[in-house]
PDB file of C-alpha atoms in Angstrom:
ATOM      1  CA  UNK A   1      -9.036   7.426  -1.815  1.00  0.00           C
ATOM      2  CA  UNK A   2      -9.634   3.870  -2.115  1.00  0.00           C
ATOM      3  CA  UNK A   3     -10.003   2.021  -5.879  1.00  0.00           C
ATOM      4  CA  UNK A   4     -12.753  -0.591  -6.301  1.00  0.00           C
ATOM      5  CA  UNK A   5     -12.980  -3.722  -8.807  1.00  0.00           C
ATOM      6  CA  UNK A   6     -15.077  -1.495 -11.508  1.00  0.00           C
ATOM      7  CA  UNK A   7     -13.098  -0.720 -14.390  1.00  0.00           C
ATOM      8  CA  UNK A   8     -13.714   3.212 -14.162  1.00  0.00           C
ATOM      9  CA  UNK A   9     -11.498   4.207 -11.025  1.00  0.00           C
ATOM     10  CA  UNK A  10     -11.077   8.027 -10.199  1.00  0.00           C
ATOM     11  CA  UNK A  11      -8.631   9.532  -8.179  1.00  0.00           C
ATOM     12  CA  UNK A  12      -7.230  12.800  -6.681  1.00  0.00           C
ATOM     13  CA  UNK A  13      -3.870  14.124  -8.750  1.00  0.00           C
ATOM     14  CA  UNK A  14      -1.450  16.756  -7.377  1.00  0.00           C
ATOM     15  CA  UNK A  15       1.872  17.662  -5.773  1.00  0.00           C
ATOM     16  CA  UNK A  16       1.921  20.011  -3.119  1.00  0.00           C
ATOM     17  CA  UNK A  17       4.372  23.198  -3.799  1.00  0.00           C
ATOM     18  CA  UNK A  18       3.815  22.882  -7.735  1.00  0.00           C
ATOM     19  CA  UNK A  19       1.765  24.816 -10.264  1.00  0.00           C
ATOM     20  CA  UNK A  20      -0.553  21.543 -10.819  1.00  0.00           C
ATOM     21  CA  UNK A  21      -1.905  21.001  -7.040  1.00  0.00           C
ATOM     22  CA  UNK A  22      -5.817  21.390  -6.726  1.00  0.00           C
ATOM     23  CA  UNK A  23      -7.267  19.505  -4.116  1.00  0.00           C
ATOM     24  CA  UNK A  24     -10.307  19.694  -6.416  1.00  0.00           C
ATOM     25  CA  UNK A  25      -9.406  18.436  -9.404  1.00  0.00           C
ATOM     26  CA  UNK A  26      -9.509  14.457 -10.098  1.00  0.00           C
ATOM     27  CA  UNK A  27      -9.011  12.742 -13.561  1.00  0.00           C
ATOM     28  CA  UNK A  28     -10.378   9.284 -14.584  1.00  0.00           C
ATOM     29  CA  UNK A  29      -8.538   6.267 -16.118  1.00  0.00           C
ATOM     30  CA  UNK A  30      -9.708   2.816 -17.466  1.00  0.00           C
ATOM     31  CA  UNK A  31      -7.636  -0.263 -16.463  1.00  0.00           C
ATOM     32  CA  UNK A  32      -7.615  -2.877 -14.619  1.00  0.00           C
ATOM     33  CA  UNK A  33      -7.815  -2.588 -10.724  1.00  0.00           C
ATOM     34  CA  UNK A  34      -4.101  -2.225  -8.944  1.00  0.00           C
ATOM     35  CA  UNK A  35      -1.608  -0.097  -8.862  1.00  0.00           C
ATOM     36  CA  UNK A  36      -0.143   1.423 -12.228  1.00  0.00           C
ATOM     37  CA  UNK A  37       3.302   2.820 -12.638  1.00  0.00           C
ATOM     38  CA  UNK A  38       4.589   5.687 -14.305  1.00  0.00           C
ATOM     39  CA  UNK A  39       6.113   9.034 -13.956  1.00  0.00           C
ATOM     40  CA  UNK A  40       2.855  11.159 -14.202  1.00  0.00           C
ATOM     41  CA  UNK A  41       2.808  10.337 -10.384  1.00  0.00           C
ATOM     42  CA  UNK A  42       5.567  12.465  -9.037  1.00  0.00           C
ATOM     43  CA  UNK A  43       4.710  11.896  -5.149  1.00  0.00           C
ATOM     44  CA  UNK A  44       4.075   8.695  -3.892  1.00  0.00           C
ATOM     45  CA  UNK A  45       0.107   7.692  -3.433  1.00  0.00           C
ATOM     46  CA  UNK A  46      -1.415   4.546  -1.675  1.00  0.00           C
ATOM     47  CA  UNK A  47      -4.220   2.926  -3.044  1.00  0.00           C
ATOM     48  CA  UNK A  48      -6.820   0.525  -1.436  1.00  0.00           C
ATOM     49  CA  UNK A  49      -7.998  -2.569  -3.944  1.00  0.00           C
ATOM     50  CA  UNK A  50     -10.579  -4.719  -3.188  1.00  0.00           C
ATOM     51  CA  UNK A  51      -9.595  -7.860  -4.597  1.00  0.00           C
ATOM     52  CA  UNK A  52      -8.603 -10.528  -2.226  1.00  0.00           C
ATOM     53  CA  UNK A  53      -5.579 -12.200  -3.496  1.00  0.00           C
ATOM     54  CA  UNK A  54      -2.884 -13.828  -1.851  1.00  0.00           C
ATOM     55  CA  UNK A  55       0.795 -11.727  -1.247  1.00  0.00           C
ATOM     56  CA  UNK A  56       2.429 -12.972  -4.537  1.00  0.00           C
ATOM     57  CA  UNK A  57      -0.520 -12.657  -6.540  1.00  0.00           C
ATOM     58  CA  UNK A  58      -1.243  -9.075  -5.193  1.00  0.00           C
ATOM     59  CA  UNK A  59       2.355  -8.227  -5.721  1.00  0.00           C
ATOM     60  CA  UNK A  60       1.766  -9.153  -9.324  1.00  0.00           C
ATOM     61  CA  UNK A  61      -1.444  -8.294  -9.629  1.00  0.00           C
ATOM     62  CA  UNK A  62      -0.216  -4.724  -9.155  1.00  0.00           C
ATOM     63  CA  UNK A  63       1.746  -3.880 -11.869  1.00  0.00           C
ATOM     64  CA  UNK A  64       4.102  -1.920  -9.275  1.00  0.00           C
ATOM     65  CA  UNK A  65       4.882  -2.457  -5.631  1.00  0.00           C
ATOM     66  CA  UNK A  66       2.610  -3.351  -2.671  1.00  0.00           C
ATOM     67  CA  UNK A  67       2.839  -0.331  -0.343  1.00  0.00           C
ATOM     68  CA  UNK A  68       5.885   0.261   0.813  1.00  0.00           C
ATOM     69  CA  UNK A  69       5.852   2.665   4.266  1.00  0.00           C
ATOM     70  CA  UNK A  70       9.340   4.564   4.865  1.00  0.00           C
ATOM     71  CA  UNK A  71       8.156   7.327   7.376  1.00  0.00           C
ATOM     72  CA  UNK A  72       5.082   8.708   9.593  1.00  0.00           C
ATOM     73  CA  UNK A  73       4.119  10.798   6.481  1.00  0.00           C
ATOM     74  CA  UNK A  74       3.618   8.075   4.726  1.00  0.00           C
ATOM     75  CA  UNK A  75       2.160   5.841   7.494  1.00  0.00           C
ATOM     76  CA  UNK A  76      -0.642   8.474   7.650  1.00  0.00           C
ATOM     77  CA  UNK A  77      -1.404   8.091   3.910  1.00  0.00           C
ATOM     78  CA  UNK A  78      -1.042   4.321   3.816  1.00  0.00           C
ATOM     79  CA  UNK A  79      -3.780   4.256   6.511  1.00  0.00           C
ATOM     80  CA  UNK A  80      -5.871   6.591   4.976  1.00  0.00           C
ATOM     81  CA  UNK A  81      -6.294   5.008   1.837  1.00  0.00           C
ATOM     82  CA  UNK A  82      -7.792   1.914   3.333  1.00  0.00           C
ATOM     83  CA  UNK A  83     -11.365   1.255   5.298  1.00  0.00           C
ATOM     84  CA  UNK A  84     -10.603   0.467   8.952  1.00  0.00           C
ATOM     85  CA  UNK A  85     -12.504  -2.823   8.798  1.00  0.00           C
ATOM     86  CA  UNK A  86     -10.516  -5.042   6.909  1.00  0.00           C
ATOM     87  CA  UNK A  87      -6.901  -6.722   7.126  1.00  0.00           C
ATOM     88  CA  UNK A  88      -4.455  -5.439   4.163  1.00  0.00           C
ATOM     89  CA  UNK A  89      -1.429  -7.033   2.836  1.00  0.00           C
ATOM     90  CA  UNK A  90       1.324  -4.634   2.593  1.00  0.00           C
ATOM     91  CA  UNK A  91       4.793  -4.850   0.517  1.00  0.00           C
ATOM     92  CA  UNK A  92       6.647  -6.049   3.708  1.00  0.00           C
ATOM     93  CA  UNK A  93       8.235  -9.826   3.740  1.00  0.00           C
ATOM     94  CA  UNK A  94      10.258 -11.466   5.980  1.00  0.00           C
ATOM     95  CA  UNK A  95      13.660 -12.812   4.792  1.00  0.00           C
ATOM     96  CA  UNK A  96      14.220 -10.236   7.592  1.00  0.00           C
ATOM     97  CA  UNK A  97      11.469  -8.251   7.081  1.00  0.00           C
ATOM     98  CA  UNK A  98      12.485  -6.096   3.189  1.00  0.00           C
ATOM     99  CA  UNK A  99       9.957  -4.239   1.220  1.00  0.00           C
ATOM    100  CA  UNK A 100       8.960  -6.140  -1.967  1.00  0.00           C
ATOM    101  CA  UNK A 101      11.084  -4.004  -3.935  1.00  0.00           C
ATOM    102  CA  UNK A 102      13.772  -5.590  -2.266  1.00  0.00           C
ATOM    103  CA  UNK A 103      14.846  -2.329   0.008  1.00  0.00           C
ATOM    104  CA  UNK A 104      15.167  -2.119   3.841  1.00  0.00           C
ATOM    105  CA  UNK A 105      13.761   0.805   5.702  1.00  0.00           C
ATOM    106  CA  UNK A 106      14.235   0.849   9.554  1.00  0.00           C
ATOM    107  CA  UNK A 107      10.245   2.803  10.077  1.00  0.00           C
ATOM    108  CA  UNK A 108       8.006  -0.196  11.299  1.00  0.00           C
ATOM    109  CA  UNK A 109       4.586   0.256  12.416  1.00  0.00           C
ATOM    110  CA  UNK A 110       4.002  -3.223  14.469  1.00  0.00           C
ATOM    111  CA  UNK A 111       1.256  -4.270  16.423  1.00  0.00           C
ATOM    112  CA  UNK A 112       1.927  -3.595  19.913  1.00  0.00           C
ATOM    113  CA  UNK A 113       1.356  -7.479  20.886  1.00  0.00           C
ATOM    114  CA  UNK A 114       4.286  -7.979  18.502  1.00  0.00           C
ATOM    115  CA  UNK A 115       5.055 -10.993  15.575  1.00  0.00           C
ATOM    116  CA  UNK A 116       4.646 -14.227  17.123  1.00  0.00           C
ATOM    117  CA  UNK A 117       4.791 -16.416  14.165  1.00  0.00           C
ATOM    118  CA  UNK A 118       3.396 -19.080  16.275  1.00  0.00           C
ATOM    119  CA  UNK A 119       2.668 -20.789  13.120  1.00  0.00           C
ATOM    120  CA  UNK A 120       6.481 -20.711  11.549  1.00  0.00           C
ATOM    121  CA  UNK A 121       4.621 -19.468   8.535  1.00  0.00           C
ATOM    122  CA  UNK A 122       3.648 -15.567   8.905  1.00  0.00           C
ATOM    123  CA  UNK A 123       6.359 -14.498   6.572  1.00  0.00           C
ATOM    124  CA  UNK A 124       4.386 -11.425   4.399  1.00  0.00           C
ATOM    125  CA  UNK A 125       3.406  -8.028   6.231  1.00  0.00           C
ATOM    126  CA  UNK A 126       0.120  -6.885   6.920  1.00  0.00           C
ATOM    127  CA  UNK A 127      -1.829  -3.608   7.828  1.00  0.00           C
ATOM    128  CA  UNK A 128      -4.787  -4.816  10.256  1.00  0.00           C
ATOM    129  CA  UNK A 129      -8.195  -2.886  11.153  1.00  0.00           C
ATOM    130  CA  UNK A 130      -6.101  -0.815  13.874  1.00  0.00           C
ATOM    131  CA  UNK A 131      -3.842   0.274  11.021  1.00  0.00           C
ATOM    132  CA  UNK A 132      -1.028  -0.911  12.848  1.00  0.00           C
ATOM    133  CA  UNK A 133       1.246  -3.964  11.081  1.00  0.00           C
ATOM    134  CA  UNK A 134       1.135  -7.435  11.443  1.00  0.00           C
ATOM    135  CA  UNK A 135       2.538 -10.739   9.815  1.00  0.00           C
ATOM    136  CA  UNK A 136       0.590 -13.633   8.172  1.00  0.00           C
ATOM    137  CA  UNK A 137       0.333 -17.086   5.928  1.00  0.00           C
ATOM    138  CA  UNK A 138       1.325 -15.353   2.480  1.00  0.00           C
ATOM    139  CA  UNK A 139      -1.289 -17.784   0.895  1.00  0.00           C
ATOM    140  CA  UNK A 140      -4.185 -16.156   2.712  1.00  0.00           C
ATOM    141  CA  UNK A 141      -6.220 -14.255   0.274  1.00  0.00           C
ATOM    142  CA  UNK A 142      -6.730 -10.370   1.477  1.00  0.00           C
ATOM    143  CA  UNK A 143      -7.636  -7.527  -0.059  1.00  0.00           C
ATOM    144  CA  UNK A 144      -4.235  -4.856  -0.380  1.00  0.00           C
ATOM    145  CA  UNK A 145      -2.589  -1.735  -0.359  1.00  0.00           C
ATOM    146  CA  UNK A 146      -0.272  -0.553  -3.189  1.00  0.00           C
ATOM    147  CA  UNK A 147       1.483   2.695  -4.021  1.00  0.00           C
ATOM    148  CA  UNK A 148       2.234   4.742  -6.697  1.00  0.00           C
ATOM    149  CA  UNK A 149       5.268   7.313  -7.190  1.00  0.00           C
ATOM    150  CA  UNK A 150       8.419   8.400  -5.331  1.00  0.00           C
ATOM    151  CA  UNK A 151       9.064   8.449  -1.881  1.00  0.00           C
ATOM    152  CA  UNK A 152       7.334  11.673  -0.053  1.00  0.00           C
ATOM    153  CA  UNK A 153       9.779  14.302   0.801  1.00  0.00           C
ATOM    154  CA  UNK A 154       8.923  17.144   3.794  1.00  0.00           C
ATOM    155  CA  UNK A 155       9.181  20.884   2.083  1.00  0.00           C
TER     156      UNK A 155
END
């Protein structure tokens, strides 16, 4: 589940309900590490990237959105595609808080201590090592979380 900085990243493909779903079967692409767009992703995926770069950089960097979290579903995925032991910078800014794509969603997974912003400067979201959110310095360099695909949908 998570993609690394080497060139050769391989990941599991699939939509649940449809001819094409193996849990087993993976495929292997060469690019550059972030997220990629596209339509050959039907359900939305999150992806882990181990590059520290700062919120607009990661934004760039990944060719799509950073992850964007609309329900439990896809709180559960979000946290499974990254390690427990780092901090992640999510697609959630604060301008109030919109996902990078520029769309509101009311599902919010924040620390229970809450957003302090002691600092008057913690404007882009985060995913800590609890997996619950947080905000932060958008010019802190962090690794991040991106997605792939459409918005998942309960059958």
């Amino acid at each position: 589940k998570h993609l690394v900085t080497e060139d050769l990243i391989t990941s599991n493909i699939g939509r649940i309900g449809s001819p094409y779903y193996s849990s087993s079967k993976t495929f292997s692409l060469r690019l550059h590490p972030g997220c990629i767009s596209g339509s050959q992703f039907p359900l939305r995926q999150y992806h882990y990237v181990n590059i520290s770069l700062n919120w607009s950089e990661a934004q760039l960097k990944n060719y799509k959105d950073l992850a964007m979290i609309e329900n439990q579903e896809e709180n559960t995925e979000a946290k499974n595609a990254k390690p427990s032991n780092y901090v992640a910078w999510i697609g959630l800014y604060r301008e109030p808080w919109t996902w990078s794509d520029g769309s509101k969603s009311s599902f919010r997974d924040w620390d229970p201590s809450g957003i302090n912003n002691y600092a008057g400067n913690q404007h882009c979201g985060t995913e800590n090592s609890e997996h619950v959110w947080g905000g932060e310095d958008c010019s802190v360099k962090r690794v991040f979380v991106c997605h792939q695909g459409e918005h998942l949908k309960k059958y």
